PDB file of C-alpha atoms and ligand atoms in Angstrom:
ATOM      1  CA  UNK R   1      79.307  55.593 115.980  1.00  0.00           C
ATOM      2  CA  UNK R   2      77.400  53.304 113.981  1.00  0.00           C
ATOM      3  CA  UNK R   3      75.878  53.486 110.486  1.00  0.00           C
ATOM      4  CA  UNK R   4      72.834  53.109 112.290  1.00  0.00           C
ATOM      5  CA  UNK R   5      73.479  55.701 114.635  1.00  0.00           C
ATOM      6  CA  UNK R   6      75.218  58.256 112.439  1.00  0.00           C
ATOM      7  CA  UNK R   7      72.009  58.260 109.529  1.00  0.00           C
ATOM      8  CA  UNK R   8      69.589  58.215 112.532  1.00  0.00           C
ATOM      9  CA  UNK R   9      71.288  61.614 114.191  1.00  0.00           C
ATOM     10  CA  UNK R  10      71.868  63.145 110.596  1.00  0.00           C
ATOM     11  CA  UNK R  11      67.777  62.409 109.916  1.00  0.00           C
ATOM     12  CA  UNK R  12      67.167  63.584 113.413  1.00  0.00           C
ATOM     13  CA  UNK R  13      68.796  67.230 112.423  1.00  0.00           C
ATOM     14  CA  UNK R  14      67.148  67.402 109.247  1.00  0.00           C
ATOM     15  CA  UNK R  15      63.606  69.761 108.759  1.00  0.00           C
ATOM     16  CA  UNK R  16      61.261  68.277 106.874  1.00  0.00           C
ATOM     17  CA  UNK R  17      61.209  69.354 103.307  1.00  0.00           C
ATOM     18  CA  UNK R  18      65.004  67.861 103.111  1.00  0.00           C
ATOM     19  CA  UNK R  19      65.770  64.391 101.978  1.00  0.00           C
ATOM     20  CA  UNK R  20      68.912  62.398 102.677  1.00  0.00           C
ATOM     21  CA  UNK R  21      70.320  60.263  99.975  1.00  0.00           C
ATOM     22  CA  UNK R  22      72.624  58.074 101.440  1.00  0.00           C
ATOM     23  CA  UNK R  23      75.534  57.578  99.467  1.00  0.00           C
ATOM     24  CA  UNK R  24      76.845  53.853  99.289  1.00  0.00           C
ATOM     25  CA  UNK R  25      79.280  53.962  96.557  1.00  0.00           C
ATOM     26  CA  UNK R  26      82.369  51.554  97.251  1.00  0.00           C
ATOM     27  CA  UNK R  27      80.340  49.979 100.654  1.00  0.00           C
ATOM     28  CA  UNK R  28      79.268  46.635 100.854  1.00  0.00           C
ATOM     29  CA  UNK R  29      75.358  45.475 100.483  1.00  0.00           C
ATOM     30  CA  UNK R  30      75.189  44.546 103.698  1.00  0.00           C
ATOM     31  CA  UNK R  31      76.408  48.464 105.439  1.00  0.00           C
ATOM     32  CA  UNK R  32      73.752  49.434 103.124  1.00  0.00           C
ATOM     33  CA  UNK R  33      70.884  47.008 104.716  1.00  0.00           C
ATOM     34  CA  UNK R  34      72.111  48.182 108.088  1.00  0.00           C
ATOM     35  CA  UNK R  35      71.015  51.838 107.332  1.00  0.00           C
ATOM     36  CA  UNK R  36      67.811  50.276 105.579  1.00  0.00           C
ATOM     37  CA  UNK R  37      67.041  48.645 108.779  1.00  0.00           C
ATOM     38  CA  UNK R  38      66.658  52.439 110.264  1.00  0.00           C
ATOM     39  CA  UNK R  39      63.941  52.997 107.551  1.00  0.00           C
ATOM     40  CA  UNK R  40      65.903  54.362 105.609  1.00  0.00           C
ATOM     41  CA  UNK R  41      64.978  53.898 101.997  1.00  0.00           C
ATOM     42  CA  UNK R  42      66.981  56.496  99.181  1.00  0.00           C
ATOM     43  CA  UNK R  43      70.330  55.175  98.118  1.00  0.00           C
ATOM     44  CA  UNK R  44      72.714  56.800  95.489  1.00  0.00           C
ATOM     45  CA  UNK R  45      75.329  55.364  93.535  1.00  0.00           C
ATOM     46  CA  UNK R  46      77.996  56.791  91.197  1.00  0.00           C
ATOM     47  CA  UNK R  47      78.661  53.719  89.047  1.00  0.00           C
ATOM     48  CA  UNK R  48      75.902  51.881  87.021  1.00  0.00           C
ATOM     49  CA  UNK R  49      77.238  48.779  87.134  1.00  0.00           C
ATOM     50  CA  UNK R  50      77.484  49.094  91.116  1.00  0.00           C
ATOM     51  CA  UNK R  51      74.162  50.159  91.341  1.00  0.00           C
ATOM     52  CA  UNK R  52      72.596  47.487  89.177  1.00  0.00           C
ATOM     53  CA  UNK R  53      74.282  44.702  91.213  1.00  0.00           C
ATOM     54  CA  UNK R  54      73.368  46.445  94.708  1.00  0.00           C
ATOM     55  CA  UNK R  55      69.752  46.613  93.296  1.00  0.00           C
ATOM     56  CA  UNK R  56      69.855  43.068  92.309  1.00  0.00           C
ATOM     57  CA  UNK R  57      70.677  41.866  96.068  1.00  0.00           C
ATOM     58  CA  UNK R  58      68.501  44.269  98.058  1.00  0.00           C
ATOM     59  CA  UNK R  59      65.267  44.563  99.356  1.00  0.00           C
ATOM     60  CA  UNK R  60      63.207  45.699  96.169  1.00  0.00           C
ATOM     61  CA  UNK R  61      61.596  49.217  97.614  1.00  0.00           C
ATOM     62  CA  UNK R  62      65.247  50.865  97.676  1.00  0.00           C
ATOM     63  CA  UNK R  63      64.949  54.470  95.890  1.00  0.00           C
ATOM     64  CA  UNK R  64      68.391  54.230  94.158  1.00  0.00           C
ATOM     65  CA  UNK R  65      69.681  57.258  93.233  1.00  0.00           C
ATOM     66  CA  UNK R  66      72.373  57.068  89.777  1.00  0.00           C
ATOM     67  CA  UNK R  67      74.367  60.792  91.060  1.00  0.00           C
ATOM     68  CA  UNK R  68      77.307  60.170  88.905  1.00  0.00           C
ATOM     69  CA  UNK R  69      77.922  60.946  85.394  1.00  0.00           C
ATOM     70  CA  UNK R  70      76.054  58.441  82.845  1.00  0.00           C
ATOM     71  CA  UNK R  71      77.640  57.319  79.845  1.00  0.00           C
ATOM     72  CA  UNK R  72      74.862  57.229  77.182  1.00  0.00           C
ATOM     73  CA  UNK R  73      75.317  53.661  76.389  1.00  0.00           C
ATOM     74  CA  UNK R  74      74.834  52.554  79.989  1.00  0.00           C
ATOM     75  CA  UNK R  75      71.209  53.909  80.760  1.00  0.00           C
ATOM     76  CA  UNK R  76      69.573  50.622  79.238  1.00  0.00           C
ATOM     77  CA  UNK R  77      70.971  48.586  82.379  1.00  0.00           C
ATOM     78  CA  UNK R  78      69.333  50.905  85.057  1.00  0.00           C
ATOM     79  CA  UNK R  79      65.969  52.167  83.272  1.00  0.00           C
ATOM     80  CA  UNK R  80      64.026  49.530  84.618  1.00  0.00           C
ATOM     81  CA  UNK R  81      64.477  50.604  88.186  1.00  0.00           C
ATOM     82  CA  UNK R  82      66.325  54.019  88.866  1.00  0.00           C
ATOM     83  CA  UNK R  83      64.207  56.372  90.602  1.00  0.00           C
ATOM     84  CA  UNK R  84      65.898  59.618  90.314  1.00  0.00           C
ATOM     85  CA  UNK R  85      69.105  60.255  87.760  1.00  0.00           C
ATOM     86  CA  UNK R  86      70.922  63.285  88.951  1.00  0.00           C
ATOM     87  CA  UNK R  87      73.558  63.583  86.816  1.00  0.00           C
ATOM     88  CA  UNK R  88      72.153  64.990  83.401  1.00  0.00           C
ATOM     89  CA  UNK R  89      74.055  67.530  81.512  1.00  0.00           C
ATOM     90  CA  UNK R  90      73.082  67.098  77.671  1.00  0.00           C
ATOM     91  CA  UNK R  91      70.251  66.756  75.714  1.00  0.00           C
ATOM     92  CA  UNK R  92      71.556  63.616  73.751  1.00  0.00           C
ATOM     93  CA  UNK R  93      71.809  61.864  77.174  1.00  0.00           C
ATOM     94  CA  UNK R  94      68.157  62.845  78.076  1.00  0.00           C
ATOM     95  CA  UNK R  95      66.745  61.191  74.679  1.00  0.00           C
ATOM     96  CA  UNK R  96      68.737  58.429  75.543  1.00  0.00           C
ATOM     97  CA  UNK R  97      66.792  58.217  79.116  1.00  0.00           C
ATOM     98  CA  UNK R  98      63.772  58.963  77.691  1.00  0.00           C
ATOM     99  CA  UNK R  99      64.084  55.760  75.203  1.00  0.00           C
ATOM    100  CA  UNK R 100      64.940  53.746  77.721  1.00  0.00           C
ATOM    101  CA  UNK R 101      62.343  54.091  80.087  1.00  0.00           C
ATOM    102  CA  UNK R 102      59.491  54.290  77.068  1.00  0.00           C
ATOM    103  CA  UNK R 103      60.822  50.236  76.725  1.00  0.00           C
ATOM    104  CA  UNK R 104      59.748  49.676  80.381  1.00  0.00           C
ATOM    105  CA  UNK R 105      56.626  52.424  80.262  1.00  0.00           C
ATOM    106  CA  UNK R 106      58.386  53.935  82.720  1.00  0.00           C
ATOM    107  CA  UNK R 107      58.449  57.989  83.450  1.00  0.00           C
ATOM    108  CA  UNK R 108      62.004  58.694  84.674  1.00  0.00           C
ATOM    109  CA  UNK R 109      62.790  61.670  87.082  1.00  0.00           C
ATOM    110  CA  UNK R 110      65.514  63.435  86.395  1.00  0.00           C
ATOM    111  CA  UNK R 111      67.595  66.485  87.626  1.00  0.00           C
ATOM    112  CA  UNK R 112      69.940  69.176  85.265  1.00  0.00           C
ATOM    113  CA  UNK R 113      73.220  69.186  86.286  1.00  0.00           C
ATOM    114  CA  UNK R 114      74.234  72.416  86.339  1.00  0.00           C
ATOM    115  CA  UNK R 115      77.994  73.492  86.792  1.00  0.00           C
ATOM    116  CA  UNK R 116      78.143  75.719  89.775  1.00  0.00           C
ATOM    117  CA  UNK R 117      82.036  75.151  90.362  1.00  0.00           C
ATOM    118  CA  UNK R 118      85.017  76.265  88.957  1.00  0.00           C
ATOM    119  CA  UNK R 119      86.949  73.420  88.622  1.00  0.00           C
ATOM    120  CA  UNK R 120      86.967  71.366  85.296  1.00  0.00           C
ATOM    121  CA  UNK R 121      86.453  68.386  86.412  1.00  0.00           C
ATOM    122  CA  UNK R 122      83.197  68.729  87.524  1.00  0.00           C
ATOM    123  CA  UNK R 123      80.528  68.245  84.710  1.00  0.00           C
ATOM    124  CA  UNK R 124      77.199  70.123  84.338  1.00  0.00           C
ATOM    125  CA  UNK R 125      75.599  72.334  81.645  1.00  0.00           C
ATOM    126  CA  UNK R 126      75.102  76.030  81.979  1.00  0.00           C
ATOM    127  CA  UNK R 127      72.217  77.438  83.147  1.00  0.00           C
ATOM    128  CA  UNK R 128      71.479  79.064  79.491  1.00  0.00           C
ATOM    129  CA  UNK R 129      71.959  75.316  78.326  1.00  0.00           C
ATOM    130  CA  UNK R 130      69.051  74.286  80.474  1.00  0.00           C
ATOM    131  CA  UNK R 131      66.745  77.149  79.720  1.00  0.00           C
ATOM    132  CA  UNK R 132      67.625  76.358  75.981  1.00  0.00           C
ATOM    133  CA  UNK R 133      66.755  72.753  76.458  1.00  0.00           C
ATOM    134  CA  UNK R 134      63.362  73.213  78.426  1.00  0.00           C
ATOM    135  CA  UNK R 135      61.974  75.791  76.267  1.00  0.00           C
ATOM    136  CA  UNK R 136      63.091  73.581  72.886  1.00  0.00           C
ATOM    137  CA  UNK R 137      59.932  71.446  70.572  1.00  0.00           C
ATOM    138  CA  UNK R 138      62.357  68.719  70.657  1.00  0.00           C
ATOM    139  CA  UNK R 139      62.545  68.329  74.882  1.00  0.00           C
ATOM    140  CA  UNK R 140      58.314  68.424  74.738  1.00  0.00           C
ATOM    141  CA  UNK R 141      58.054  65.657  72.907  1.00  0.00           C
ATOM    142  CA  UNK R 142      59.835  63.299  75.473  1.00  0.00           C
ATOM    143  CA  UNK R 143      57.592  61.397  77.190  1.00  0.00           C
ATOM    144  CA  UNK R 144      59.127  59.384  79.369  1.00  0.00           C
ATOM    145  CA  UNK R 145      61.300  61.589  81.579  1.00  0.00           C
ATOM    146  CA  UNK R 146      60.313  64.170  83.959  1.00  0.00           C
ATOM    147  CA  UNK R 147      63.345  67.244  85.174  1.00  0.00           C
ATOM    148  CA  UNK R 148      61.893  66.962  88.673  1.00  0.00           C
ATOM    149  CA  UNK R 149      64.684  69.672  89.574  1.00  0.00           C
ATOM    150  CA  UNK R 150      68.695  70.703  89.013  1.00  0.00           C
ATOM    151  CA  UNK R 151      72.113  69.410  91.009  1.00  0.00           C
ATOM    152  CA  UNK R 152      75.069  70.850  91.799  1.00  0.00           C
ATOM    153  CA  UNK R 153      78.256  69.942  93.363  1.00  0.00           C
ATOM    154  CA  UNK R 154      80.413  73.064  94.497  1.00  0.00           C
ATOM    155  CA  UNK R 155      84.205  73.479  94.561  1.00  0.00           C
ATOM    156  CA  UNK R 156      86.259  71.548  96.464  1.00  0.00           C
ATOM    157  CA  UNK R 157      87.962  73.909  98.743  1.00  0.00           C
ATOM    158  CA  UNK R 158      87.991  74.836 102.937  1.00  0.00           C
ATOM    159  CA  UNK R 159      86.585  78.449 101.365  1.00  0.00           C
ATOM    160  CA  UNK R 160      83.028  78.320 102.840  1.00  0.00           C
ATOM    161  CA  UNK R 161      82.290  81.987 101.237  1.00  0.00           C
ATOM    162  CA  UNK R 162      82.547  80.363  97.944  1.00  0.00           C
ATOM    163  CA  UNK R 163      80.814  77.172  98.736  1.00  0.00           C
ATOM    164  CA  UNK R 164      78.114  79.203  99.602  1.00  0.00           C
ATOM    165  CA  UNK R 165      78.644  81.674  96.416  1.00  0.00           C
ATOM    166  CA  UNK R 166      78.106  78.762  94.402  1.00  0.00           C
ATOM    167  CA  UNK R 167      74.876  77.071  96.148  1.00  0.00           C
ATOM    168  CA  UNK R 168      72.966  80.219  96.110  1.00  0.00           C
ATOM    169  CA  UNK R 169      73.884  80.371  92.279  1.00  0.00           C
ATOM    170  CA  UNK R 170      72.563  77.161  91.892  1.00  0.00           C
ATOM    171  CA  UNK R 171      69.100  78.406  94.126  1.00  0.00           C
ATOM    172  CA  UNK R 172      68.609  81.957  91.654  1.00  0.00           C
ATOM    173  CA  UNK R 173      68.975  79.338  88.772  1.00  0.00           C
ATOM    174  CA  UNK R 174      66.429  77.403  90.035  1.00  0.00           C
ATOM    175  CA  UNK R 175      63.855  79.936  90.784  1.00  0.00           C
ATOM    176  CA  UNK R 176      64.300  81.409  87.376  1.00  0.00           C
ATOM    177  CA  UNK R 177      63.993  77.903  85.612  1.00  0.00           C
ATOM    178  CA  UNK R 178      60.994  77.017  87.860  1.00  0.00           C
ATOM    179  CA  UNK R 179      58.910  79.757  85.499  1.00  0.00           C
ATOM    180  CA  UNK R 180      58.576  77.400  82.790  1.00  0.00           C
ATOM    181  CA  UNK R 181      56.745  74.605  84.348  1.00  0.00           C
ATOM    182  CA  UNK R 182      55.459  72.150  81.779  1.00  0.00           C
ATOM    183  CA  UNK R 183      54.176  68.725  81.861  1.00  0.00           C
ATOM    184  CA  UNK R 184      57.662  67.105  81.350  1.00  0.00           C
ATOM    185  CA  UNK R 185      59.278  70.035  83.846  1.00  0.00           C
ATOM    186  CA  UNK R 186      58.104  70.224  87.724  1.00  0.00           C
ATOM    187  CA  UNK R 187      61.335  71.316  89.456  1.00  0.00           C
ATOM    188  CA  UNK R 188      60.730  71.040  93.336  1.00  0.00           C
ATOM    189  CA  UNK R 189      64.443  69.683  93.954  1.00  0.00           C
ATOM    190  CA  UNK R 190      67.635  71.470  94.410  1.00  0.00           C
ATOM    191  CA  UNK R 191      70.204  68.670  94.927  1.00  0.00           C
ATOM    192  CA  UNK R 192      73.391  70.301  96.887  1.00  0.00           C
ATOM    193  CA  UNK R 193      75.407  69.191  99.935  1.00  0.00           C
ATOM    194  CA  UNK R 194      77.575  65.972 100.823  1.00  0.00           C
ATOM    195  CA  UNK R 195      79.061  65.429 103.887  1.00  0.00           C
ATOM    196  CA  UNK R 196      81.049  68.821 104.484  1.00  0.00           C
ATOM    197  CA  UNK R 197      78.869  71.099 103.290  1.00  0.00           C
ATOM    198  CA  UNK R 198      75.110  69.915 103.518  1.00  0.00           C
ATOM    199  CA  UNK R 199      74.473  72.404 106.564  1.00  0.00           C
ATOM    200  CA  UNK R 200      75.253  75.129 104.438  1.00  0.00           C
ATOM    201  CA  UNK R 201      73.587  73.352 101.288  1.00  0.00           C
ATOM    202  CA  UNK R 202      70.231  73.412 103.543  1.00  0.00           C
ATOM    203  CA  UNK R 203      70.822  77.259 104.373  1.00  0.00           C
ATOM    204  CA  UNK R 204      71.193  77.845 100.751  1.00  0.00           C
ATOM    205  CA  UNK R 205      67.829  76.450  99.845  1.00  0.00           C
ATOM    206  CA  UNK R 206      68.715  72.954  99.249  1.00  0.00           C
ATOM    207  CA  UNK R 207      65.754  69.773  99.291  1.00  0.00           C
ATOM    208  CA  UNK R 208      68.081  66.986  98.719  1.00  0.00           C
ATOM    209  CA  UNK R 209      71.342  66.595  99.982  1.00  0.00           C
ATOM    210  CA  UNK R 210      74.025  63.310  99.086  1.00  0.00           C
ATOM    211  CA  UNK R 211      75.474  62.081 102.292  1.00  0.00           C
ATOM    212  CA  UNK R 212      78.168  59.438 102.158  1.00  0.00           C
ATOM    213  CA  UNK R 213      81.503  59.668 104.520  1.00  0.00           C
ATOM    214  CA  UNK R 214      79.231  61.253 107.136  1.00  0.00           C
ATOM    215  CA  UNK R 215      77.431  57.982 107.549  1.00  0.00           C
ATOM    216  CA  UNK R 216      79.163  55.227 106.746  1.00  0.00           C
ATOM    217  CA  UNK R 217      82.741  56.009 107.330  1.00  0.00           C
ATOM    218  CA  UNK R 218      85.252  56.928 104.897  1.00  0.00           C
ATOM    219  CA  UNK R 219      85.669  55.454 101.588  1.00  0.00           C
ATOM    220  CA  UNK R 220      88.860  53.163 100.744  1.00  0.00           C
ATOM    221  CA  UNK R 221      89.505  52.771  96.823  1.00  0.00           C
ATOM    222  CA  UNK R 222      92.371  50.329  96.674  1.00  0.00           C
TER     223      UNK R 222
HETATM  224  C1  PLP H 301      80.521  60.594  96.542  1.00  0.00           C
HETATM  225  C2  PLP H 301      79.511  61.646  96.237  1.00  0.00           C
HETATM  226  C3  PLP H 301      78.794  62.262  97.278  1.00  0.00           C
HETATM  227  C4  PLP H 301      79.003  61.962  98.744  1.00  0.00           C
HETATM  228  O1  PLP H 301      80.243  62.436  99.177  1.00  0.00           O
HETATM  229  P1  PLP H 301      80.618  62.473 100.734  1.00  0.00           P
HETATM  230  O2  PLP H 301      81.611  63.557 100.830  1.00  0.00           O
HETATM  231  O3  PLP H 301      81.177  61.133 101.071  1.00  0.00           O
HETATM  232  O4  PLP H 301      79.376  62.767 101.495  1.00  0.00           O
HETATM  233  C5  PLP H 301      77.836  63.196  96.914  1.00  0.00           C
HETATM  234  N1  PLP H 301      77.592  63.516  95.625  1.00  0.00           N
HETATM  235  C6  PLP H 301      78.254  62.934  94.618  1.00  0.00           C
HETATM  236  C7  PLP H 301      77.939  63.333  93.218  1.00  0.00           C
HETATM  237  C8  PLP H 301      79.246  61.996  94.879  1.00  0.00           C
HETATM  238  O5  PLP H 301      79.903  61.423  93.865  1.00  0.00           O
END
């Protein structure tokens, strides 16, 4: 199938309070204005520098989506246009966001990473991390970002029990972080599921789920 056809039966399958983020990482501008062309309009990248240069060349009302890990220093090249970042698991990185968008007057939405797997490779804080954070003086007086909700990214493995283990960790997290609603911290987004798991993801409770392989074919790294 096409990437027109393959985002338009995914969207078709999805209820309503779900939003696809089409993952684009590695593919070319131009598989990326072929799902635009559906209507489609949220994009996520895992690489700044990717991102910025897709941004450059696109239509201007793409909702890019940064949903890899950010290196501090690399936040100045996106602030002026990233819509959501996904990947935040420190408070030194969130100051550094926060900065950065106060240059462009910007409010920046951002989600907690929170480590839901087992595996080391994946980054995140702990949940006690981001209670810490939200309920600190220092995270009030940030202006300029908004935690709009938390991410999660389970274990790689065929072991759906766990999968699921882990995404309905990440949904009793949520819930109990929701409590503390500020003016800097609205969560309404749980951001869990890519291609092979997002069915279960939206069982789980998730509002956001990363789609790449699913739509536009699988990814070649050389
Ligand atoms: C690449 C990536 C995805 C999409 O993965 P697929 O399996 O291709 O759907 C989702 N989330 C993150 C954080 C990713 O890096």
């Amino acid at each position: 199938m096409s990437i027109q056809q393959n985002i338009q039966h995914l969207k078709s399958q999805l209820p309503n309070h779900v939003t696809l983020v089409a993952v684009s990482k590695t593919k070319p501008t131009s598989d990326i204005f072929e799902a635009y062309n559906t209507g489609h309009r949220h994009f996520g990248e895992n690489k700044i520098q990717e991102m910025v240069e897709k941004y450059e060349q696109l239509p201007k009302d793409i909702q890019w989506h940064m949903i890899g890990h950010v290196q501090r220093n690399k936040v100045k090249y996106m602030a002026h246009f990233v819509n959501l970042i996904h990947g935040v698991d420190s408070f030194k990185l969130l100051r550094e966001i926060d900065k950065q968008a106060s240059n462009f007057g910007r409010i920046i939405n951002c989600l907690f990473q929170i480590k839901i797997a087992e595996e080391d490779s994946k980054f995140g804080m702990s949940a006690k991390t981001a209670s810490e954070i939200i309920q600190s003086k220092e995270f009030l007086e940030l202006k300029n970002v908004c935690i709009t909700g938390v991410m999660g990214m389970a274990t790689f493995t065929d072991d759906t029990n766990k999968i699921k283990e882990e995404f309905n960790r990440l949904k009793t997290i949520f819930d109990s972080l929701k409590q503390h609603s500020n003016i800097n911290f609205k969560l309404e987004t749980i951001s869990m599921g890519m291609s092979g798991d997002y069915q279960l993801a939206i069982d789980c409770g998730s509002t956001m789920i990363r789609v790449g392989s699913h739509i536009f074919g699988e990814r070649n790294y050389n």
